[in-house]
Short mmCIF file of C-alpha atoms and ligand atoms in Angstrom, two decimals:
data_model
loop_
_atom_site.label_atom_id
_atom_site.label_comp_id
_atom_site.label_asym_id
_atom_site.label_seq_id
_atom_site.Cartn_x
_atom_site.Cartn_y
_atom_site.Cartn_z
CA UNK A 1 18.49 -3.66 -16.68
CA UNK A 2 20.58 -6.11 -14.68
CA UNK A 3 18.55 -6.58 -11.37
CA UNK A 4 20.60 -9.53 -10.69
CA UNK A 5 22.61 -10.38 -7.55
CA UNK A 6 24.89 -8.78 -6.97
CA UNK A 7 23.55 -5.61 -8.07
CA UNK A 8 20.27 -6.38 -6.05
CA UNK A 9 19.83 -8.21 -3.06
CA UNK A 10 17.49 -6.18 -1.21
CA UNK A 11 14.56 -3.83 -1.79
CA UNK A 12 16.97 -0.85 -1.00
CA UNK A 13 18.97 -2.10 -3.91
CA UNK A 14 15.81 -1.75 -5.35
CA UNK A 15 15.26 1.96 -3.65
CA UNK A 16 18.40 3.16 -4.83
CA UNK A 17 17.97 2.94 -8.45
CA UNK A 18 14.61 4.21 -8.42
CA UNK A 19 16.48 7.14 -6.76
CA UNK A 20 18.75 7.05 -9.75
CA UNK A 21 16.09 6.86 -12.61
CA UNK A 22 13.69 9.12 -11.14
CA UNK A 23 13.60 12.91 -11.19
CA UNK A 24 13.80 14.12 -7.53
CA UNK A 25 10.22 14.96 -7.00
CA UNK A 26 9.17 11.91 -8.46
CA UNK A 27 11.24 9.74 -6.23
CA UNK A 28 10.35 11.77 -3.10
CA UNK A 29 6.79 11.50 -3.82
CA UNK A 30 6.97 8.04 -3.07
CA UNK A 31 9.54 7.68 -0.33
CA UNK A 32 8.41 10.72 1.81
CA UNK A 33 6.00 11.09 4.73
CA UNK A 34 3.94 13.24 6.23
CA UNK A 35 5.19 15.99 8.18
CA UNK A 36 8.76 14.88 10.76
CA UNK A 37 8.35 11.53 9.24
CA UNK A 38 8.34 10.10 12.70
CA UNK A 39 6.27 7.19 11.57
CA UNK A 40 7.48 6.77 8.58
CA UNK A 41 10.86 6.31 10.36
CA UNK A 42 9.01 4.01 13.08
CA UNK A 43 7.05 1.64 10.72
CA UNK A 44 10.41 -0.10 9.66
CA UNK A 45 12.16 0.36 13.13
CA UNK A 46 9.59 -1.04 14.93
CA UNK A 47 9.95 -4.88 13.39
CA UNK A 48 13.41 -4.63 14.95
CA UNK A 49 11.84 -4.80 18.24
CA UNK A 50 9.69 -8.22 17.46
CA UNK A 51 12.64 -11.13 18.04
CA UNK A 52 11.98 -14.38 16.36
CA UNK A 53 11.59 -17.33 18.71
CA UNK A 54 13.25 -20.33 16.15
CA UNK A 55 12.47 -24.02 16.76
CA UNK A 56 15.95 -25.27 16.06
CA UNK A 57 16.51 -29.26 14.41
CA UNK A 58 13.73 -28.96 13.09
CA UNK A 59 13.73 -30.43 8.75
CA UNK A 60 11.75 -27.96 6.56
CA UNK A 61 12.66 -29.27 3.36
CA UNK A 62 9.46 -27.30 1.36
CA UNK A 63 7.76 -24.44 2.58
CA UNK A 64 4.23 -23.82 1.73
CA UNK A 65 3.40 -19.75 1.29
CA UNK A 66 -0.21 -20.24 0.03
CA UNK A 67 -2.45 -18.85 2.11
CA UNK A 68 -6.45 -17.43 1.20
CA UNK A 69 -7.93 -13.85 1.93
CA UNK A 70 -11.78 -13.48 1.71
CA UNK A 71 -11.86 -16.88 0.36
CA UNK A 72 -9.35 -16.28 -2.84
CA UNK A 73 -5.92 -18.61 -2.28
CA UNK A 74 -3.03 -16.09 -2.46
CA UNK A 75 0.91 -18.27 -3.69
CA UNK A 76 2.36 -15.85 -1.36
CA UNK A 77 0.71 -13.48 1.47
CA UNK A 78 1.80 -10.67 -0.09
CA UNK A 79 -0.67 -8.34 -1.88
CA UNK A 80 0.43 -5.40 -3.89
CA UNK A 81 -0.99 -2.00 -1.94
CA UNK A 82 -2.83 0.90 -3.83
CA UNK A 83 -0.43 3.73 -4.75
CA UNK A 84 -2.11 6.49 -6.36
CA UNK A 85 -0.35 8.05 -9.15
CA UNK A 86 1.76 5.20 -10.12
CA UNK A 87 1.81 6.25 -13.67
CA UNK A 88 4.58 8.75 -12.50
CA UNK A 89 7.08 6.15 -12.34
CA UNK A 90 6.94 3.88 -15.00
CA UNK A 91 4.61 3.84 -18.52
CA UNK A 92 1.49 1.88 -17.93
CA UNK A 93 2.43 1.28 -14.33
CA UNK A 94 -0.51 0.55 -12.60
CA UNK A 95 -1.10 -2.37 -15.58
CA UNK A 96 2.35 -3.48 -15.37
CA UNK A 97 2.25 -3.85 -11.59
CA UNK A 98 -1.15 -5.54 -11.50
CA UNK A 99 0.55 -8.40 -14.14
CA UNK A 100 3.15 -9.19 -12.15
CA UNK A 101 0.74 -9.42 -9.33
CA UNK A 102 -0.74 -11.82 -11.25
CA UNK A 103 1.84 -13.56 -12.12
CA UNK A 104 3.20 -14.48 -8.32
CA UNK A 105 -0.10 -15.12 -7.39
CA UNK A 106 -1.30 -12.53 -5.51
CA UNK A 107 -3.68 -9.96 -5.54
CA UNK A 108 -3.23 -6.61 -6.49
CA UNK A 109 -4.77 -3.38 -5.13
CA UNK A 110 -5.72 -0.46 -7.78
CA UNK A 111 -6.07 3.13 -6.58
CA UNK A 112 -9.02 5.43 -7.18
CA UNK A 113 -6.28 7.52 -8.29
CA UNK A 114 -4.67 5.69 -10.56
CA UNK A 115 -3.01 6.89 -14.54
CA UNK A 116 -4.97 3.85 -16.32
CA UNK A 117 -8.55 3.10 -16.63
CA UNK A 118 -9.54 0.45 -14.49
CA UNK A 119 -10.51 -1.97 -17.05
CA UNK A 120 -7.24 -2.14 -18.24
CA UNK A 121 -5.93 -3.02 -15.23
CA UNK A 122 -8.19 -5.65 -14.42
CA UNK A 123 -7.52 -7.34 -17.94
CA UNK A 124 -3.74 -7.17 -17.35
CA UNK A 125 -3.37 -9.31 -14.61
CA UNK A 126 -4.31 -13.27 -14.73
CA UNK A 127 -4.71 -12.85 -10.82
CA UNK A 128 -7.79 -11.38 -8.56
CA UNK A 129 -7.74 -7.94 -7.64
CA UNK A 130 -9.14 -5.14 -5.70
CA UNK A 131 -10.77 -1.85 -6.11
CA UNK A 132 -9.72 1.03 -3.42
CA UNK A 133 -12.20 3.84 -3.26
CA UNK A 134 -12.16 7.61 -2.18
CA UNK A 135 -14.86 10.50 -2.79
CA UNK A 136 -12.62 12.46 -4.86
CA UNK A 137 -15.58 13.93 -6.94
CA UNK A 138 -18.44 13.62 -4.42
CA UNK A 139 -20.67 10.67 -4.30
CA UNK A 140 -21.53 10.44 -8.16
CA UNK A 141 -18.13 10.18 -9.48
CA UNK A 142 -17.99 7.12 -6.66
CA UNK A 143 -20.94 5.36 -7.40
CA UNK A 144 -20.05 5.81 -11.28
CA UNK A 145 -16.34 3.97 -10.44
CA UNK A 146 -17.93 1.63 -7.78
CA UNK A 147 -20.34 0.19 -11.13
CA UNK A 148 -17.24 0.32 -13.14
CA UNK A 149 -14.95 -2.00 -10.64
CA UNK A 150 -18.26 -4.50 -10.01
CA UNK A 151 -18.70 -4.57 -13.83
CA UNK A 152 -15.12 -4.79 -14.41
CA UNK A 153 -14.67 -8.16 -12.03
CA UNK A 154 -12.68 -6.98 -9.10
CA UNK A 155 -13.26 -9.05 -5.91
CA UNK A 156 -13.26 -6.55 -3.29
CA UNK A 157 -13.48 -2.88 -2.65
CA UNK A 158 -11.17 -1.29 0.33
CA UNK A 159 -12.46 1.85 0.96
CA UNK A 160 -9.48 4.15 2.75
CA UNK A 161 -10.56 5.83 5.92
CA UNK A 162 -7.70 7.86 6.94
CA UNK A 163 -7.55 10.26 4.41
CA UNK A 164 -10.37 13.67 5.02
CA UNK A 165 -7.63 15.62 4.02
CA UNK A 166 -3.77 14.89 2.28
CA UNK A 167 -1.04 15.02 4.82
CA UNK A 168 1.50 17.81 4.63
CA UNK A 169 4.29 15.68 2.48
CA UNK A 170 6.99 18.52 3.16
CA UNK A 171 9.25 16.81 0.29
CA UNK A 172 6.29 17.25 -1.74
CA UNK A 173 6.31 21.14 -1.12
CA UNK A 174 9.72 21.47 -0.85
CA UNK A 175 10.02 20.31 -4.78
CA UNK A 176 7.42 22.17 -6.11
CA UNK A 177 5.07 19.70 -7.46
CA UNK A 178 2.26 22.32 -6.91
CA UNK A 179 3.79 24.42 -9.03
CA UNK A 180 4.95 22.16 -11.78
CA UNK A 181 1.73 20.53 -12.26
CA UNK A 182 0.33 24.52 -12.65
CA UNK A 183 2.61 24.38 -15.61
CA UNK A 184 3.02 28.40 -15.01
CA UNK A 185 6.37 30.18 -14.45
CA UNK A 186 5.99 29.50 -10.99
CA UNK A 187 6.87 26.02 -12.10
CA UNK A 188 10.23 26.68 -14.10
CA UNK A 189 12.82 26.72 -11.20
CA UNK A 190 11.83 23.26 -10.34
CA UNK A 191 12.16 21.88 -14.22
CA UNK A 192 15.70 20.87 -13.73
CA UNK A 193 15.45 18.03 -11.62
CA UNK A 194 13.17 16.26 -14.76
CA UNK A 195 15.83 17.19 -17.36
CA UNK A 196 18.63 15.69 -15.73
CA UNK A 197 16.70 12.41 -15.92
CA UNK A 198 15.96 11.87 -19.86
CA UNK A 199 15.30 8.42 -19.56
CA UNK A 200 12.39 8.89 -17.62
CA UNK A 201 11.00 12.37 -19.12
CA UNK A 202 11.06 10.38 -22.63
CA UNK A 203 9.38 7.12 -21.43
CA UNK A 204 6.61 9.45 -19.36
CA UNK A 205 6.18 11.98 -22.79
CA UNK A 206 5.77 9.04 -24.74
CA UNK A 207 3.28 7.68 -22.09
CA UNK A 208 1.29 10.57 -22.67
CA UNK A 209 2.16 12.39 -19.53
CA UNK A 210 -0.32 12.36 -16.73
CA UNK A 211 -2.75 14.83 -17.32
CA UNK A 212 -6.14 13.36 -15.67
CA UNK A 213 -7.83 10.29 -13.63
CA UNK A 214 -9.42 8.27 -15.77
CA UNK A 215 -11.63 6.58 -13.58
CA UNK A 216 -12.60 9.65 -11.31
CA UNK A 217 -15.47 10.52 -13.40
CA UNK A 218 -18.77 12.80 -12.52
CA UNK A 219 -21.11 11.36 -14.75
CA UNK A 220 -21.47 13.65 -18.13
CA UNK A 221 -18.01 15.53 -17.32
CA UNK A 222 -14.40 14.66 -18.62
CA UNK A 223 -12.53 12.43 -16.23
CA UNK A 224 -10.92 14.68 -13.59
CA UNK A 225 -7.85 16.23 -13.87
CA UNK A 226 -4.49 16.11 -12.38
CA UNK A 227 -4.44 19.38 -11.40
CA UNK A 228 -8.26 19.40 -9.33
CA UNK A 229 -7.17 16.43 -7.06
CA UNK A 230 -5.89 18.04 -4.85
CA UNK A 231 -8.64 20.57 -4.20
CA UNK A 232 -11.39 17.19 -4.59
CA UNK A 233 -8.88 15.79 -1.72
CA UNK A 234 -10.13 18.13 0.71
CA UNK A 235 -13.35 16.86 0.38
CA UNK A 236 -13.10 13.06 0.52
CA UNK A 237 -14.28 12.04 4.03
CA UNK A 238 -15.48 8.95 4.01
CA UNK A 239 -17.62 8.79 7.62
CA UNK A 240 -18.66 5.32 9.00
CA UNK A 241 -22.17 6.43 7.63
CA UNK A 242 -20.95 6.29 4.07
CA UNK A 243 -19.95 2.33 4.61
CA UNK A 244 -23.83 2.21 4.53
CA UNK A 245 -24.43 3.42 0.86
CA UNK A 246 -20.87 1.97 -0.47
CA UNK A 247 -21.92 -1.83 0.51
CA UNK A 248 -25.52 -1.59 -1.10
CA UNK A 249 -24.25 0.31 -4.38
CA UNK A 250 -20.73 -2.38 -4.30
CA UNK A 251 -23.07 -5.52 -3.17
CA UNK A 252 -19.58 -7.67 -2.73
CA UNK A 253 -17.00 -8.46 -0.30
CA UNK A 254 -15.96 -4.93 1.59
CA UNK A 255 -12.96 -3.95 3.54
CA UNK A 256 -11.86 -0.37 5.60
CA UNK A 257 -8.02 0.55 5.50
CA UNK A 258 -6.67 2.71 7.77
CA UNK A 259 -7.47 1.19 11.13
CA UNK A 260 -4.87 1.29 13.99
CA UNK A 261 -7.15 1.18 17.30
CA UNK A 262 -8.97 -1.48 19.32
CA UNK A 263 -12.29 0.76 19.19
CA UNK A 264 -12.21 1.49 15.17
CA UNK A 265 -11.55 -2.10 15.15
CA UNK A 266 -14.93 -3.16 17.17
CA UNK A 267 -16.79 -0.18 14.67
CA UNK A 268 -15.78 -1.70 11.52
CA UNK A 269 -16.49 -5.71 12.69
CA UNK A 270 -19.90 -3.91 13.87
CA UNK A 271 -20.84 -2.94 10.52
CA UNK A 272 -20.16 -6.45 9.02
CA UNK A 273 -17.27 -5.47 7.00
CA UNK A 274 -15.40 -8.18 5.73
CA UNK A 275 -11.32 -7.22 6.60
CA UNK A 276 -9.72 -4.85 8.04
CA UNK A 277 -6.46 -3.29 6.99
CA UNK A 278 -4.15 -2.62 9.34
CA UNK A 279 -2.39 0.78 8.19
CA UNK A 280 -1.29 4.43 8.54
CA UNK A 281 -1.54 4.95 5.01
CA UNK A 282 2.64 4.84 4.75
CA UNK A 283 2.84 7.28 7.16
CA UNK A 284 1.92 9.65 5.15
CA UNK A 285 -1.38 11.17 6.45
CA UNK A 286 -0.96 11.87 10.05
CA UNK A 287 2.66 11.89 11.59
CA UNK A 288 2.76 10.53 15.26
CA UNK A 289 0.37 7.70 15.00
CA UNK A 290 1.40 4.14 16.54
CA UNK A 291 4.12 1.87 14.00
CA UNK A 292 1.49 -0.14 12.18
CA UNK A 293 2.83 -3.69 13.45
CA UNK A 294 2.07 -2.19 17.10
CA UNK A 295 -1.15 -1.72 15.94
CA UNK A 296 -1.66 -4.98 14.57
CA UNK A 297 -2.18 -7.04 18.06
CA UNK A 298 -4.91 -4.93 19.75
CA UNK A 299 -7.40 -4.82 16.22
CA UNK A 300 -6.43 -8.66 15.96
CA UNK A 301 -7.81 -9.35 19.37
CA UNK A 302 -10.85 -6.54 18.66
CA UNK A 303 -12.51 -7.40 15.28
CA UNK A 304 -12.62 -11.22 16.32
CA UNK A 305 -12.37 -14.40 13.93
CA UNK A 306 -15.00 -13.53 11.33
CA UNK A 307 -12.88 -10.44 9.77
CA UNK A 308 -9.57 -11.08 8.43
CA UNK A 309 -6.77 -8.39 9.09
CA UNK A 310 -4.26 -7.39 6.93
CA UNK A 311 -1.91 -5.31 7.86
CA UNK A 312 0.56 -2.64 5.41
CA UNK A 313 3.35 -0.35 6.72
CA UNK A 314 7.31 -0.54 6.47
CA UNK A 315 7.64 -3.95 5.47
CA UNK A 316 10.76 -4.22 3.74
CA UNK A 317 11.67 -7.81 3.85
CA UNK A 318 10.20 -11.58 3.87
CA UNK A 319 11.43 -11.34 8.11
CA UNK A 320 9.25 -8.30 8.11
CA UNK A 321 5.89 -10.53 6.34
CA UNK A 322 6.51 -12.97 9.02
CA UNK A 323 6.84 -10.82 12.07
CA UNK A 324 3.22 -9.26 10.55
CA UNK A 325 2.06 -12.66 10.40
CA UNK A 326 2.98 -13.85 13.50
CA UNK A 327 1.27 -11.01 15.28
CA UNK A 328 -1.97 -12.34 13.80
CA UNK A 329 -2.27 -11.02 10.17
CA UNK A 330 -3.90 -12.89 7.62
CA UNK A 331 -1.58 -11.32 5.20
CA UNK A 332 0.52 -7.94 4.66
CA UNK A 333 0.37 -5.30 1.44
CA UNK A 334 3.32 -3.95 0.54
CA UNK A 335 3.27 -0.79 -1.09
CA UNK A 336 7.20 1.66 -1.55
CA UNK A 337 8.77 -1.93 -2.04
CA UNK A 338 6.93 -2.50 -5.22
CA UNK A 339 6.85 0.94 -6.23
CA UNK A 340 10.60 0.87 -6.02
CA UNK A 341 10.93 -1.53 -8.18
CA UNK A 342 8.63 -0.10 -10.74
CA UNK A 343 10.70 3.05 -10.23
CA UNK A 344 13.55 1.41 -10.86
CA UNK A 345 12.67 -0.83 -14.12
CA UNK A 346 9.38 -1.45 -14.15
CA UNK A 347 7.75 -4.93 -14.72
CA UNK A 348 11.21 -6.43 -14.34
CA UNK A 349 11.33 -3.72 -11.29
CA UNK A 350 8.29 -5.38 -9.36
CA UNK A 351 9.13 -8.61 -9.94
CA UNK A 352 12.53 -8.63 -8.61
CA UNK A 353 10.69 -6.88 -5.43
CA UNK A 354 8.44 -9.61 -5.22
CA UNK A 355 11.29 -12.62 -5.85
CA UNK A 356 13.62 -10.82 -2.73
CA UNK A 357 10.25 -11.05 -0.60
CA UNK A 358 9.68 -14.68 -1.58
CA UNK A 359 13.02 -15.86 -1.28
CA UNK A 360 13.19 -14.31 2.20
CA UNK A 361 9.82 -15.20 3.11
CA UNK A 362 11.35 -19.30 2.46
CA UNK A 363 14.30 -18.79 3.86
CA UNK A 364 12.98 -17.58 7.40
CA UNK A 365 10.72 -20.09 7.98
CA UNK A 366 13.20 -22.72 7.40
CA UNK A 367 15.71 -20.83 10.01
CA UNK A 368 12.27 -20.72 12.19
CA UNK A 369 11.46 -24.33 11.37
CA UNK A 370 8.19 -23.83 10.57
CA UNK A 371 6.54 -25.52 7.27
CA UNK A 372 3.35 -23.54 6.02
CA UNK A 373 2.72 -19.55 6.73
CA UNK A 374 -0.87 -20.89 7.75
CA UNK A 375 1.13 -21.94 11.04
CA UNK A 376 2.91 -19.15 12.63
CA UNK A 377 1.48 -17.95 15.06
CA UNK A 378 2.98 -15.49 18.78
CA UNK A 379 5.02 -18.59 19.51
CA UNK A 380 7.41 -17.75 17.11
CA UNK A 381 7.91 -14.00 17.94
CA UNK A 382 8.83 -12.21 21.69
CA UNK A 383 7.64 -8.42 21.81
CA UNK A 384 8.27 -6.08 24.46
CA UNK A 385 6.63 -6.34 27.40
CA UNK A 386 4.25 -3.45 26.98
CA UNK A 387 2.76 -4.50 23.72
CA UNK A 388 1.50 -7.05 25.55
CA UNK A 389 -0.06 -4.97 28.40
CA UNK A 390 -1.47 -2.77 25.91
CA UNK A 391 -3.25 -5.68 24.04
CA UNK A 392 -4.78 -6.66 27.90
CA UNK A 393 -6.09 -3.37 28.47
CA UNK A 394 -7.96 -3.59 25.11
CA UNK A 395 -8.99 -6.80 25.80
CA UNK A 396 -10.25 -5.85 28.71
CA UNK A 397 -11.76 -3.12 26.88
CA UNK A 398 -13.78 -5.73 24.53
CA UNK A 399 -14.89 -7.71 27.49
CA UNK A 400 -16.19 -5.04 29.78
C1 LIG B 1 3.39 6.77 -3.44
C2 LIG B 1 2.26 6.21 -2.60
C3 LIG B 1 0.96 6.46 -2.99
C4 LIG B 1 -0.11 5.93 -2.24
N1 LIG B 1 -1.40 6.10 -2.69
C5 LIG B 1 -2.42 5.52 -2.01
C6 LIG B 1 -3.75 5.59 -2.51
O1 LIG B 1 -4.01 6.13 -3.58
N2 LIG B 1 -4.74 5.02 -1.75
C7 LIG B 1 -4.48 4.39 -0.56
O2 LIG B 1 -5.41 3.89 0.08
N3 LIG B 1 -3.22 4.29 -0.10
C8 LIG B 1 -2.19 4.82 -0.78
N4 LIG B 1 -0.91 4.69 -0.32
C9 LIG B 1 -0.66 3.90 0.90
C10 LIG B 1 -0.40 2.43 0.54
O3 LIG B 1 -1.59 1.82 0.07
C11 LIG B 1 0.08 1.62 1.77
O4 LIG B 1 -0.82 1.81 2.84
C12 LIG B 1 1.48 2.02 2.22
O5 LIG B 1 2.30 2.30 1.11
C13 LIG B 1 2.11 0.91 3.06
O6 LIG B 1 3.34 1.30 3.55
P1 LIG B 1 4.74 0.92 2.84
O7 LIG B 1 4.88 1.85 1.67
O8 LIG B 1 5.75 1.19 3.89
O9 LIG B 1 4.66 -0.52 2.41
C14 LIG B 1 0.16 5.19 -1.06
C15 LIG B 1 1.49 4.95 -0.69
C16 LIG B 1 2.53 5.44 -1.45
C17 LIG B 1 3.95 5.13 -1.04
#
């Protein structure tokens, strides 16, 4: 598929033939939010309120990206989020995502709930990447995936916080996939929307659908299957107790995702994580929480030097990495704009996603005249007034 300029420029380019090569559900599954989708909606608007502050005359004639998380150098500060499911969109998706990760350079992120066993994915990419954990299947089936991941060489485990329960994805209900994945007659008025894209339906049948989680495994059972996640959902708290049991069974660098306060912030730095990431999950867990870039100053100033933050949440362009990194993250994850672009062709799909972010990423520093990503810093952004008061009061909060 051409994925050229004209016919892409931008990662809605990129949106919009996902939309066309994906069967409704499929497509809505990965664009939709929870509930209003008020954050959703928020996440992007809000990095129109953050105003870049340019240094003008000022020669940038090469631009250094690198940057290093938890001690690994990243070619662009950019990792590649875990979306669950990814299998869905593309044949071998999670595998084909986690190459192209590899090939820019970054790192990529593999979900607990992911369509390919987790030593493929780890062989497919040339890169470093990460393991994200949940409970689904209680505290054995974790331990068992936790060994997998250490023996399987990933660098760091991210263990999701903000997810006790799923978030009511109305799109989600609206389509039916409750009842399609029942397979029962219940399921049948909502078939249409996968025959009218036979592209897809053949490349996922010859995948081998997606039937069960291969690395959601209760020792001596069958890997789990699709159908049972959402049940095993319900029970995958993970409490700030757990961290205590996850560390000594993982034994290697550790970070929490889903933190968006000053006080979770001090909790997690307390417990000698490693990083934090700054997220609401894609708005897709609980609707009316803060924009995840408003977020990002008050846990900056909270979980002090010795964690890195990363932040992930409606970032949609290289302007959008550098607003995030501005504001004091180490680096961003970017999750619906790769999954676009797997939606929308794949390997080819992700890479495109990641060559619009890199080319942007260049471009604005050079309009910002600033050399190396390593140097932005709040000098080169103005926010609203009341960000700022609201980072004080934390602060003050920290100090008292
Ligand atoms: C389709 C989809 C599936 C996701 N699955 C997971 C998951 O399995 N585990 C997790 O921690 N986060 C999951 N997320 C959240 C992402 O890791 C990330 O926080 C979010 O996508 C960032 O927002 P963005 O999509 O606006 O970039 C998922 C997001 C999407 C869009």
């Amino acid at each position: 598929m051409n994925l050229a300029p004209p016919r892409v420029v931008t990662i809605d380019d990129l949106r919009g033939l996902a939309r066309r090569r994906l069967p409704r559900a499929v497509f809505d599954y990965i664009d939709g939010g929870a509930e209003r989708e008020v954050t959703l909606r928020e996440n992007c608007r809000v990095f129109d309120e953050a105003a870049f502050r340019p240094r003008q005359g000022v020669a940038v004639p090469q631009c250094d990206l690198t940057t290093s998380v938890l001690g690994a150098p990243l070619a662009l500060p950019v990792l590649l989020a875990p979306v669950g499911s990814s299998r869905l969109f593309y044949p071998r998706a999670e595998e084909v995502a986690a190459r192209e990760a590899g090939a820019a350079g970054t790192i990529y992120v593999l979900s607990t709930l992911s369509g390919c066993r987790l030593e493929d994915v780890r062989h497919a990419t040339t890169g470093a990447a990460w393991y994200q954990l949940y409970l689904v299947g209680g505290r054995e089936a974790a331990l068992a995936g936790i060994a997998r991941a250490r023996a399987a060489g990933y660098a760091a485990l991210v263990v999701t916080l903000d997810t006790p329960v799923a978030g009511l994805r109305v799109r989600d209900v609206r389509n039916g996939v409750k009842e399609v994945l029942a397979g029962g007659l219940a399921g049948l008025p909502y078939l249409p929307q996968f025959l009218t894209r036979p592209r897809w339906l053949i490349d996922f049948l010859r995948d081998g659908g997606l039937m069960h989680f291969p690395n959601v495994v209760v020792p001596g059972r069958e890997p789990m299957a699709y159908l049972d996640v959402e049940a095993a959902l319900q029970q995958t708290t993970v409490t700030w107790d757990d961290l205590g049991w996850i560390r000594d069974a993982w034994g290697g660098p550790l970070l929490v995702k889903g933190i968006l306060t000053a006080a979770d912030a001090r909790r997690a730095a307390a417990l000698a994580v490693d990083g934090i990431i700054v997220s609401n999950h894609g708005a897709r867990q609980l609707d009316g929480v803060s924009p995840t870039l408003r977020a990002l100053p008050e846990v900056v100033a909270a979980a002090g030097p010795r964690v890195a933050v990363l932040m992930d949440g409606g970032i949609r362009s290289g302007g959008d990495v550098v607003k995030a990194l501005c504001l004091g993250a180490t680096a961003v994850l970017v999750g619906r704009a790769y999954a676009y672009g797997l939606g929308a062709a794949g390997g080819a799909g992700v890479a495109r996603a990641l060559d619009i972010l890199r080319a942007d990423l260049v471009r604005t520093m050079k309009l910002l005249g600033c050399a190396a990503v390593r140097d932005l810093d709040r000098s080169y952004v103005d926010v609203p007034s009341d960000w700022d008061l609201r980072r004080q009061h934390n602060l003050a909060d920290v100090l008292a």
